[in-house]
Short mmCIF file of N, CA, C and O in Angstrom, two decimals:
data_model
loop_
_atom_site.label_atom_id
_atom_site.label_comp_id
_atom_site.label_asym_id
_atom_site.label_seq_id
_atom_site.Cartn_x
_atom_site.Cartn_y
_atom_site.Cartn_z
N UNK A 1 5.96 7.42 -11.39
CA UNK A 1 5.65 8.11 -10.16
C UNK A 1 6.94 8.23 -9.34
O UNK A 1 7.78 7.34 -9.20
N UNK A 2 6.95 9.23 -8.92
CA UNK A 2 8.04 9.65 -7.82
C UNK A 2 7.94 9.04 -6.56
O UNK A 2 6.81 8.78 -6.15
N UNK A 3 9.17 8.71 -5.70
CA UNK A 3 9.26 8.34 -4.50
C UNK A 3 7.89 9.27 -3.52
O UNK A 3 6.80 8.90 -3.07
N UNK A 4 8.45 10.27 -3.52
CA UNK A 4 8.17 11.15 -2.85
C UNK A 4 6.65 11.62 -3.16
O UNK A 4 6.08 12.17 -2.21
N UNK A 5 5.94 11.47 -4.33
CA UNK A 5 4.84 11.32 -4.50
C UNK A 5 4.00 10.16 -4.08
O UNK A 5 2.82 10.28 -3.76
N UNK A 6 4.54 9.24 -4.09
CA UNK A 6 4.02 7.99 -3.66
C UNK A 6 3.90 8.15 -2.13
O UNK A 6 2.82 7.88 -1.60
N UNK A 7 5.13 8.63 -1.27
CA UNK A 7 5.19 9.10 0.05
C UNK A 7 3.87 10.05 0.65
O UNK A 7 3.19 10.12 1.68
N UNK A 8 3.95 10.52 -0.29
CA UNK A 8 2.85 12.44 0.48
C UNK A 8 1.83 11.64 -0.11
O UNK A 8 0.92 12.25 0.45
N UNK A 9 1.20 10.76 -0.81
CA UNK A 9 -0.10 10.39 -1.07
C UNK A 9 -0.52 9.19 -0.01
O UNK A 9 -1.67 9.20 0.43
N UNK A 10 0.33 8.26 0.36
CA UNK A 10 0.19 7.68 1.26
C UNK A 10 -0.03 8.26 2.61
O UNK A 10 -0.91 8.00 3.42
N UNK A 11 0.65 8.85 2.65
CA UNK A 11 0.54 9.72 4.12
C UNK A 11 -0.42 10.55 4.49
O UNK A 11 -0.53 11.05 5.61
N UNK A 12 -1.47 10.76 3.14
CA UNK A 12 -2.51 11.31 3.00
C UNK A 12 -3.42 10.71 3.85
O UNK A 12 -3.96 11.58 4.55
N UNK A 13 -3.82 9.63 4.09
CA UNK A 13 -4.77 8.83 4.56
C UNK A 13 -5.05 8.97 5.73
O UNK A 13 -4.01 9.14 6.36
N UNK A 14 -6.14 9.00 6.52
CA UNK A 14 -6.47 8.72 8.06
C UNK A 14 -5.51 8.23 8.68
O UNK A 14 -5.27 7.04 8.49
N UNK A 15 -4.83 8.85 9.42
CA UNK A 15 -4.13 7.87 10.41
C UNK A 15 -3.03 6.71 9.86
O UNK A 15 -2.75 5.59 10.28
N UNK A 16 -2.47 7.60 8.57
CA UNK A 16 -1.27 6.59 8.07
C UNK A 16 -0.01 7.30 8.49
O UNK A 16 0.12 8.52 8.59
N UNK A 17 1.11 6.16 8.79
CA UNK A 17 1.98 6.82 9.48
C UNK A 17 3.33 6.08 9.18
O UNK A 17 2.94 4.92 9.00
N UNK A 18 4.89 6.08 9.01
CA UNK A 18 5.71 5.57 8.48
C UNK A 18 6.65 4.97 9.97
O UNK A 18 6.96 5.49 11.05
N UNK A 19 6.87 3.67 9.36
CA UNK A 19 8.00 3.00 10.42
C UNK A 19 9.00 1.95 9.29
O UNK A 19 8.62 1.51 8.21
N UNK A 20 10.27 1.75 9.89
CA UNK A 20 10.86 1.14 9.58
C UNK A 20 11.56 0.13 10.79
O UNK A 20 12.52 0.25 11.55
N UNK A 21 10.50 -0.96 10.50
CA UNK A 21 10.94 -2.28 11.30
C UNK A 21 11.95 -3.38 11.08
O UNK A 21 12.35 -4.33 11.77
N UNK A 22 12.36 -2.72 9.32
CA UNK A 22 13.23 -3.80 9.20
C UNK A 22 14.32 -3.16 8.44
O UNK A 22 14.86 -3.50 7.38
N UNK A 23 14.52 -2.15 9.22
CA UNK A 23 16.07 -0.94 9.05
C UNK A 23 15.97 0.09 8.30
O UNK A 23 14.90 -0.02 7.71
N UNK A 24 16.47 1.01 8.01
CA UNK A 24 16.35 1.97 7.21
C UNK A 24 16.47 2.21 6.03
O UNK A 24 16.66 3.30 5.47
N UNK A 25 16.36 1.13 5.59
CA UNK A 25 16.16 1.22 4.19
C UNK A 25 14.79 0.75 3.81
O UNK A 25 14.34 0.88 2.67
N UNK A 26 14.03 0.12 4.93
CA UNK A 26 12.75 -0.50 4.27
C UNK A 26 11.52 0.83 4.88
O UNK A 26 11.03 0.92 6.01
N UNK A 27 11.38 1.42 4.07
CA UNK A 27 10.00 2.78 4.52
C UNK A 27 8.59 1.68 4.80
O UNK A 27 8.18 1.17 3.77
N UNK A 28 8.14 1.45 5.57
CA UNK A 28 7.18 0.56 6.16
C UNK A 28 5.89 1.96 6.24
O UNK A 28 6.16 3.00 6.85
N UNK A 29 4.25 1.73 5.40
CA UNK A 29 4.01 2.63 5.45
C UNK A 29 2.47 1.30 6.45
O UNK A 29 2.16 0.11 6.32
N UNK A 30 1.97 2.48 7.33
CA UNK A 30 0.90 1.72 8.19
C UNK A 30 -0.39 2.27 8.36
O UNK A 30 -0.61 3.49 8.36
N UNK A 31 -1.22 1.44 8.51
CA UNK A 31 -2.59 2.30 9.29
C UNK A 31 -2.77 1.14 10.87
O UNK A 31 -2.80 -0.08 10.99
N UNK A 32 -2.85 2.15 11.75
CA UNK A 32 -2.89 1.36 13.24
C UNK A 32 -1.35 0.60 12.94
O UNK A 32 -0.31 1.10 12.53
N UNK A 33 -1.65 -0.67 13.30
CA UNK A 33 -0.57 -1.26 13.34
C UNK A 33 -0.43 -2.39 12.40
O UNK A 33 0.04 -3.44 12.84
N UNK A 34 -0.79 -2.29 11.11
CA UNK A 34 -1.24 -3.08 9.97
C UNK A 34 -0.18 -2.43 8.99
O UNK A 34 0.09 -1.24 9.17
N UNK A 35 0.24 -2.92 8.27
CA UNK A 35 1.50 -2.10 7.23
C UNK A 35 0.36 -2.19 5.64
O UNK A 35 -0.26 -3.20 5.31
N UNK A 36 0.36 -1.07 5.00
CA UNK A 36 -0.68 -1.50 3.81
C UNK A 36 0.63 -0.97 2.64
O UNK A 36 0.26 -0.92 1.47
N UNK A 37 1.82 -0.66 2.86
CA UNK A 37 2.40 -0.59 1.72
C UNK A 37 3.97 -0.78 2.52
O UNK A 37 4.19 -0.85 3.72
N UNK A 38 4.99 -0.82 1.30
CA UNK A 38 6.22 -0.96 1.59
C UNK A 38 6.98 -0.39 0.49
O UNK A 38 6.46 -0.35 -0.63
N UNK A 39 7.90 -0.03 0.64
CA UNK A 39 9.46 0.57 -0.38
C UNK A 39 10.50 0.23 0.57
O UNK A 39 10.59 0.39 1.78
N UNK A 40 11.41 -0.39 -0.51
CA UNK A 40 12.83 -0.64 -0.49
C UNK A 40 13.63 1.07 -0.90
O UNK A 40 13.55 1.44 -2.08
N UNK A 41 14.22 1.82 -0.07
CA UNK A 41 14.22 3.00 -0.60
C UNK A 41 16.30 2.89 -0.82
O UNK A 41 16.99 3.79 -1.30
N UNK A 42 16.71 1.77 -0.39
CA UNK A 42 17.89 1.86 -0.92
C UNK A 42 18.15 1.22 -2.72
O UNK A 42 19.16 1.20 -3.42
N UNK A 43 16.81 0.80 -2.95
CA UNK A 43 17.42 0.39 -4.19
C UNK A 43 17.13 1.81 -5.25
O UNK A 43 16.42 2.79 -5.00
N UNK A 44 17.94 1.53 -6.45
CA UNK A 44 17.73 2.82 -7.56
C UNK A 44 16.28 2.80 -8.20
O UNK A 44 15.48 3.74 -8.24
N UNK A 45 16.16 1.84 -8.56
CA UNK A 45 14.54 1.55 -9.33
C UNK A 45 13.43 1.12 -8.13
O UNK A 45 13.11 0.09 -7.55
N UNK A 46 13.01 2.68 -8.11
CA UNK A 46 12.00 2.09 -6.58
C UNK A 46 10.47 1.25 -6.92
O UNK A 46 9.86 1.43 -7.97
N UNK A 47 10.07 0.47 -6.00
CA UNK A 47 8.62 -0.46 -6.43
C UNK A 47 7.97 -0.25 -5.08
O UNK A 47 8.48 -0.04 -3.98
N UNK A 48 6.92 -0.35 -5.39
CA UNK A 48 5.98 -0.72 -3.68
C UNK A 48 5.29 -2.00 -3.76
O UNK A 48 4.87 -2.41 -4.85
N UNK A 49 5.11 -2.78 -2.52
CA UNK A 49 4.46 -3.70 -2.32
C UNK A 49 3.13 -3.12 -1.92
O UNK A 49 3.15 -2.03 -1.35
N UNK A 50 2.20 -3.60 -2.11
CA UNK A 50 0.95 -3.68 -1.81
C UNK A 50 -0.10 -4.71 -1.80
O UNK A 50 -0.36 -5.55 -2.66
N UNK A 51 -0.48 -4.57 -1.04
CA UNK A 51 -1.97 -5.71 -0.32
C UNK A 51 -2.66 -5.57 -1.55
O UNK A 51 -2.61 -4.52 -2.19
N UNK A 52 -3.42 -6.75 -1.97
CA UNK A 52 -4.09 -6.85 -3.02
C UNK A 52 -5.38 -7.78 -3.06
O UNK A 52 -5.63 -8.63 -2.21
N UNK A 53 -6.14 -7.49 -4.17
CA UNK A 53 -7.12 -8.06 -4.24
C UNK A 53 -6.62 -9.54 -5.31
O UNK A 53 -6.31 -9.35 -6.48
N UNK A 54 -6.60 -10.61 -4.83
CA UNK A 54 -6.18 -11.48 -6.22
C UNK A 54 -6.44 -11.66 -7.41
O UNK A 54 -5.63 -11.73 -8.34
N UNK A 55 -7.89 -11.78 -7.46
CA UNK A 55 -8.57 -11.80 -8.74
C UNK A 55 -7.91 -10.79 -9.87
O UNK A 55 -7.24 -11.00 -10.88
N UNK A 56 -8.41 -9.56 -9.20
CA UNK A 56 -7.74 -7.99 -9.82
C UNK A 56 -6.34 -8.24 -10.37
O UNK A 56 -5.98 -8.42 -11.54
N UNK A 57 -5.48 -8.19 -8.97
CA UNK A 57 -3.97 -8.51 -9.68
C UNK A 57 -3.47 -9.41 -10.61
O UNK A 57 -2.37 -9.09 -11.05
N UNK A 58 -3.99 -10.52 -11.08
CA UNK A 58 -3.99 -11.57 -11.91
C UNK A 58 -4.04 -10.84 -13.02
O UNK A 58 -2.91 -11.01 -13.48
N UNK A 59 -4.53 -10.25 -13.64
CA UNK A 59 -5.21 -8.98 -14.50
C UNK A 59 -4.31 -8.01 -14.52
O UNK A 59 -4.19 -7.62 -15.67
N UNK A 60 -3.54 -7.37 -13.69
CA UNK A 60 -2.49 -6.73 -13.63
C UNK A 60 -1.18 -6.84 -14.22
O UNK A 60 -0.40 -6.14 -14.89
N UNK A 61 -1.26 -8.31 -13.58
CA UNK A 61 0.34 -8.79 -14.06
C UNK A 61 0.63 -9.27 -15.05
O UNK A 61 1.81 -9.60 -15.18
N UNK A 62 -0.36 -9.50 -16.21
CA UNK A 62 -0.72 -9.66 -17.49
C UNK A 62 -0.69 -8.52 -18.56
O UNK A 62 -0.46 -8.70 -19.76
N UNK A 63 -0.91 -7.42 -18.02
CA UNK A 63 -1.03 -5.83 -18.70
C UNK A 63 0.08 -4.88 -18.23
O UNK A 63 0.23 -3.73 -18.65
N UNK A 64 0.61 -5.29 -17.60
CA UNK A 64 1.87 -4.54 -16.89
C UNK A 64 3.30 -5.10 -16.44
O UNK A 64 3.28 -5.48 -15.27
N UNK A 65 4.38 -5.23 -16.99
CA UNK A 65 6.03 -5.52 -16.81
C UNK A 65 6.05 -5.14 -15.67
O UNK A 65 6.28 -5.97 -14.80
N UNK A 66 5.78 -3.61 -15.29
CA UNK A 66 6.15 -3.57 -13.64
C UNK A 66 5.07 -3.93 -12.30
O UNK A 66 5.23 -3.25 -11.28
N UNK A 67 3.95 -5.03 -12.31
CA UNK A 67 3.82 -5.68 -11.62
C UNK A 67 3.83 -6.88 -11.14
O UNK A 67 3.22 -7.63 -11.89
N UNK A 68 4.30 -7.45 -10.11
CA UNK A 68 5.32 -8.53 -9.95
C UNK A 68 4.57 -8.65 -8.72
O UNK A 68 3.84 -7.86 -8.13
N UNK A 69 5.04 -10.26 -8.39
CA UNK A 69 4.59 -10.99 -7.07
C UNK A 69 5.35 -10.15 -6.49
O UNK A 69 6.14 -9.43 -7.10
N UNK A 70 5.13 -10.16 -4.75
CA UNK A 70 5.37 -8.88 -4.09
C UNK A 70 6.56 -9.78 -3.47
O UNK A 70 6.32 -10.96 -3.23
N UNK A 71 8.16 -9.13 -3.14
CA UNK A 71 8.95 -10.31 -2.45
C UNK A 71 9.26 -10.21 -1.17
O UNK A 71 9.44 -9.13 -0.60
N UNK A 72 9.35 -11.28 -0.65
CA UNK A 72 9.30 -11.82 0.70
C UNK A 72 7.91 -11.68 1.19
O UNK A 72 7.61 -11.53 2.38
N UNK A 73 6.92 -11.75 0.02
CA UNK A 73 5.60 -11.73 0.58
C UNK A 73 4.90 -12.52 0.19
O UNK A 73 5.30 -13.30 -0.67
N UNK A 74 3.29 -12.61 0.82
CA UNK A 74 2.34 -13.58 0.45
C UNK A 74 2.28 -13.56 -1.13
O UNK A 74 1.28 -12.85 -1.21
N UNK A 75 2.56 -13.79 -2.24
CA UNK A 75 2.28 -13.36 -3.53
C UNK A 75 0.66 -13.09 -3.82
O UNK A 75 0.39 -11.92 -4.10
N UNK A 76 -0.50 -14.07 -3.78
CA UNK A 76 -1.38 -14.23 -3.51
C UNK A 76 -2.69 -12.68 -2.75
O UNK A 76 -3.83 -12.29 -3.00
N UNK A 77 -1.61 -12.31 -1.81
CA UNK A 77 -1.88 -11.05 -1.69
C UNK A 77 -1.64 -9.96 -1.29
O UNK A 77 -2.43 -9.11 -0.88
N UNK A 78 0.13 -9.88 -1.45
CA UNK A 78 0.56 -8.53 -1.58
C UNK A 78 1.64 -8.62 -2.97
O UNK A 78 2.31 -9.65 -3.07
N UNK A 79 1.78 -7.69 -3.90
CA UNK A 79 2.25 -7.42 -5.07
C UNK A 79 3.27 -6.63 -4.74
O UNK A 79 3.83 -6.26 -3.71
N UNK A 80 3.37 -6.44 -6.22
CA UNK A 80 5.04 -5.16 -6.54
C UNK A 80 4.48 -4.39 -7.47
O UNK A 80 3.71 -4.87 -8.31
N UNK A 81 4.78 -3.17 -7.44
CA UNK A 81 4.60 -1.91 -8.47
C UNK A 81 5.39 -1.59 -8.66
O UNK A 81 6.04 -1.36 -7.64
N UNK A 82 6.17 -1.25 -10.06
CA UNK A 82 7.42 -0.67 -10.13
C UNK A 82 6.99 0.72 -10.37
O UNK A 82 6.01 0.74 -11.12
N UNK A 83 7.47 2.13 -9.91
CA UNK A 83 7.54 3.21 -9.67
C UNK A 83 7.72 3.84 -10.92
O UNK A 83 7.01 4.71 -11.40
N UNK A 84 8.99 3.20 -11.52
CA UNK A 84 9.44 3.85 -12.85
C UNK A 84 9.28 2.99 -14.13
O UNK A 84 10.14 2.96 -15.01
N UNK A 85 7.59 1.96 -14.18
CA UNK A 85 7.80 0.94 -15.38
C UNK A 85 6.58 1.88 -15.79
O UNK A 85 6.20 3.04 -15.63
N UNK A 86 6.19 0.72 -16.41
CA UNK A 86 4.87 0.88 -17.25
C UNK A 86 3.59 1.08 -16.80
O UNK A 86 2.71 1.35 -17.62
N UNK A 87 3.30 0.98 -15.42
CA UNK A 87 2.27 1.26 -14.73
C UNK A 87 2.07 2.95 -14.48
O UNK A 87 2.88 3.67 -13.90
N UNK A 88 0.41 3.47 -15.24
CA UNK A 88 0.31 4.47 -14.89
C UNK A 88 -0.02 5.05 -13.74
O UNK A 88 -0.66 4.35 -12.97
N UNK A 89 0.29 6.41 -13.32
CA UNK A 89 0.71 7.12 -12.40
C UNK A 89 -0.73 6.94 -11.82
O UNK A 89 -0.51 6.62 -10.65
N UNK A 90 -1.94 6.98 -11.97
CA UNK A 90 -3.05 7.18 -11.67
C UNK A 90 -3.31 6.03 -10.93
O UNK A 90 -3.54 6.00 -9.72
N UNK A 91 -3.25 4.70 -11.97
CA UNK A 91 -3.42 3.93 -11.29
C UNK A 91 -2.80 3.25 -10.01
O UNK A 91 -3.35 2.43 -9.27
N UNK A 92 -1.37 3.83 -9.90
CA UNK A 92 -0.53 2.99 -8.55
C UNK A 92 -1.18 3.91 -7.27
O UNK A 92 -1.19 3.59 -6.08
N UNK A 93 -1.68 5.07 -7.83
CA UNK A 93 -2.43 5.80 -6.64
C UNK A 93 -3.66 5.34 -6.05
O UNK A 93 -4.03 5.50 -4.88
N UNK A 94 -4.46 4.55 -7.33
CA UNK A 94 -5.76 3.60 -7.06
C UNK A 94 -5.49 2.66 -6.21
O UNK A 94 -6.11 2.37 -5.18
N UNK A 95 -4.05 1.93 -6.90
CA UNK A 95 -3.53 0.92 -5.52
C UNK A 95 -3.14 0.73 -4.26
O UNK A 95 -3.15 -0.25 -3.51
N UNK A 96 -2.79 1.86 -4.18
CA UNK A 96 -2.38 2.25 -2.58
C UNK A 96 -3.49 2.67 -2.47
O UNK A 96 -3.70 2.15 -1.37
N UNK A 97 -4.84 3.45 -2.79
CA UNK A 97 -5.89 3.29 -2.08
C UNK A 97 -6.63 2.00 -1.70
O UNK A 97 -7.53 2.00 -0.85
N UNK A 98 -6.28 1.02 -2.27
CA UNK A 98 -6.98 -0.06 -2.25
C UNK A 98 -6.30 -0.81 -1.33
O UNK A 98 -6.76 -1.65 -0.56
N UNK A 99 -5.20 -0.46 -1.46
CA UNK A 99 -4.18 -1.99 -0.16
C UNK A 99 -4.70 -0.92 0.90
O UNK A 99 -5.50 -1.40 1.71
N UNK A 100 -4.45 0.16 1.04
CA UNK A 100 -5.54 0.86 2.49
C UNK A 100 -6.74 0.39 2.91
O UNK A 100 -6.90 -0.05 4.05
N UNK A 101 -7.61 0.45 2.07
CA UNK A 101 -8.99 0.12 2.35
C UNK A 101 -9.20 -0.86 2.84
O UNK A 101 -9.82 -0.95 3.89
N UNK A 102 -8.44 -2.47 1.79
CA UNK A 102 -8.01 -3.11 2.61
C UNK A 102 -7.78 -3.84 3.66
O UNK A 102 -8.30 -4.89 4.04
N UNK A 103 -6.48 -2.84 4.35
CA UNK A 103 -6.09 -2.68 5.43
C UNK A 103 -7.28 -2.76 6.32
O UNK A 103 -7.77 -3.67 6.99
N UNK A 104 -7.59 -1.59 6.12
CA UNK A 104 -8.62 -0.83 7.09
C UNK A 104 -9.58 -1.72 7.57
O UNK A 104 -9.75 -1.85 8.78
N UNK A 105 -10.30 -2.42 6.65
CA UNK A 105 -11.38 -3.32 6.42
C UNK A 105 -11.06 -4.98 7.49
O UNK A 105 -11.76 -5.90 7.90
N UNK A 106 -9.64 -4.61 7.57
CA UNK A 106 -9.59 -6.22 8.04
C UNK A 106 -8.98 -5.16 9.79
O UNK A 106 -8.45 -5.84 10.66
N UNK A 107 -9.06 -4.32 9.93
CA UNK A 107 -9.30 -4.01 11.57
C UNK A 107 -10.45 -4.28 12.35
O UNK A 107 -11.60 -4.24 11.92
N UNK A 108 -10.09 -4.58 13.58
CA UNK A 108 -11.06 -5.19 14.24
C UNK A 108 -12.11 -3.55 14.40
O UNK A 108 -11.55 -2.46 14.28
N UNK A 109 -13.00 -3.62 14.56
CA UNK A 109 -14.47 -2.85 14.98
C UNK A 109 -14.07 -1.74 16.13
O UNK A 109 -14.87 -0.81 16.25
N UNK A 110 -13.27 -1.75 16.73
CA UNK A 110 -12.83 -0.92 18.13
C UNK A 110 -11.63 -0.60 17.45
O UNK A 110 -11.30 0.53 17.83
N UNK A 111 -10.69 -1.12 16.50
CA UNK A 111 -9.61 -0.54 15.97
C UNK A 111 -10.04 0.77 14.43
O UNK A 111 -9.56 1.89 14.23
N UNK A 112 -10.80 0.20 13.83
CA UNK A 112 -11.98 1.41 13.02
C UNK A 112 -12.48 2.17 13.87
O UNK A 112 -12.54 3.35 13.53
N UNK A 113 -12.98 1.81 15.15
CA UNK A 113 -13.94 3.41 15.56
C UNK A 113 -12.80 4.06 16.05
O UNK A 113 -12.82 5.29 15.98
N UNK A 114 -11.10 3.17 16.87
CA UNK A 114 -10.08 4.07 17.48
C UNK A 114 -9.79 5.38 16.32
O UNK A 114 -9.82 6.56 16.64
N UNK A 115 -9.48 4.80 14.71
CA UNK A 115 -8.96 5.13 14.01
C UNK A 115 -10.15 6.92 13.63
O UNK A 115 -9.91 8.13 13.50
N UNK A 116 -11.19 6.16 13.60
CA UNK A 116 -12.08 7.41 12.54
C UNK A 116 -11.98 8.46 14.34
O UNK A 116 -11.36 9.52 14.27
N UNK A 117 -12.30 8.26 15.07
CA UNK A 117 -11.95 9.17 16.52
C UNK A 117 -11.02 9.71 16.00
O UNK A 117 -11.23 10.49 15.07
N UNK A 118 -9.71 9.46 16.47
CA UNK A 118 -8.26 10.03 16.20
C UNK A 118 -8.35 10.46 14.99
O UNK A 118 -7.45 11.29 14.91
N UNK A 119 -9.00 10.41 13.79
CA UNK A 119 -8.45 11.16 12.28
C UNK A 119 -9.77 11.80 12.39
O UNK A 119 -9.66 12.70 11.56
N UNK A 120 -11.06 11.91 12.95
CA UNK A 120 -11.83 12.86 12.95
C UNK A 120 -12.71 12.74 11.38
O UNK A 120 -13.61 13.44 10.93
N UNK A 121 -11.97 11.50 10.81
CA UNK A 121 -12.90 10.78 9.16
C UNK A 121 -13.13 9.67 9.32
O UNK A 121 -12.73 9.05 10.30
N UNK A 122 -13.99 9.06 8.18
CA UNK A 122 -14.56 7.97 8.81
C UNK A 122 -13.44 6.57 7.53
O UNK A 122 -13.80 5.82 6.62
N UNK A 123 -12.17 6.85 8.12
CA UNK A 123 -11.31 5.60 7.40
C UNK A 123 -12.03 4.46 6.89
O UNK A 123 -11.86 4.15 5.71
N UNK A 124 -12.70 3.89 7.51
CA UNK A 124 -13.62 2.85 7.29
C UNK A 124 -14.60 2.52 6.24
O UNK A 124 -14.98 1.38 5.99
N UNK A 125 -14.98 3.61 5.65
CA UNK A 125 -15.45 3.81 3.94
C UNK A 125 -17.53 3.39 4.71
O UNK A 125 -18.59 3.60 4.12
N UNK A 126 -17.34 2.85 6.01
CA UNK A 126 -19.12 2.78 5.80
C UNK A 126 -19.63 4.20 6.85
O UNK A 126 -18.87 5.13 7.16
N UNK A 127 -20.67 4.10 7.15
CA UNK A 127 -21.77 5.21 7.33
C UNK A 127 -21.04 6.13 8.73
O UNK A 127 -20.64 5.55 9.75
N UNK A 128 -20.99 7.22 8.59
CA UNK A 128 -20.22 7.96 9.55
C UNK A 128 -21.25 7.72 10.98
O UNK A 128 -20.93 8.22 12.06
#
């Protein structure tokens, strides 16, 4: 998967939006004020971190070279995807839906209804 594919699919989401808090090289991707993915965009071989389910990823990192404990992170529950390994394209898109959801899921109740207001969808995955 491409940088830049990984970019425009993320950005796809309700109310996801890009910051870099820890300089310009780190693309910090967010929903509200929750970060559900990350890229190092100065290195050559790009990876994303992502929020994870543990169980799942355990399972991952067994079937796949390019997923890796996530670094400088909780391992437990955010990972690494490598961009250009062995992980298919389909699925790193499943993953960034999932470190979203996620995300989403662990906002407080007034931060879900701010969110589905402002994106006019219901981010939140329950009953509109």
């Amino acid at each position: 998967m491409h940088l830049h594919d990984l970019y425009t699919h993320s950005l796809g989401k309700p109310g996801a939006w890009e910051d870099t808090p820890f300089g310009p090289d780190v693309l910090v991707l967010k929903v509200r004020t929750k970060m559900f993915a990350m890229v190092n965009v100065a290195r050559e071989l790009h990876s994303v971190a992502l929020k994870s389910d543990p169980e799942r990823w355990v399972d991952l990192k067994e079937r796949f070279d390019g997923i890796t404990r996530g670094p400088y992170l909780d391992g437990k529950h955010w990972n690494s995807v490598g961009l250009h390994a062995d992980v298919p394209e389909a699925l790193i898109r499943e993953l960034v839906d999932r470190s979203y959801a996620l995300v989403v899921a662990g906002l407080t109740r007034k931060e879900r209804a701010a969110l589905d207001e402002e994106t006019g969808a219901n981010a939140s995955g329950g009953p509109a």
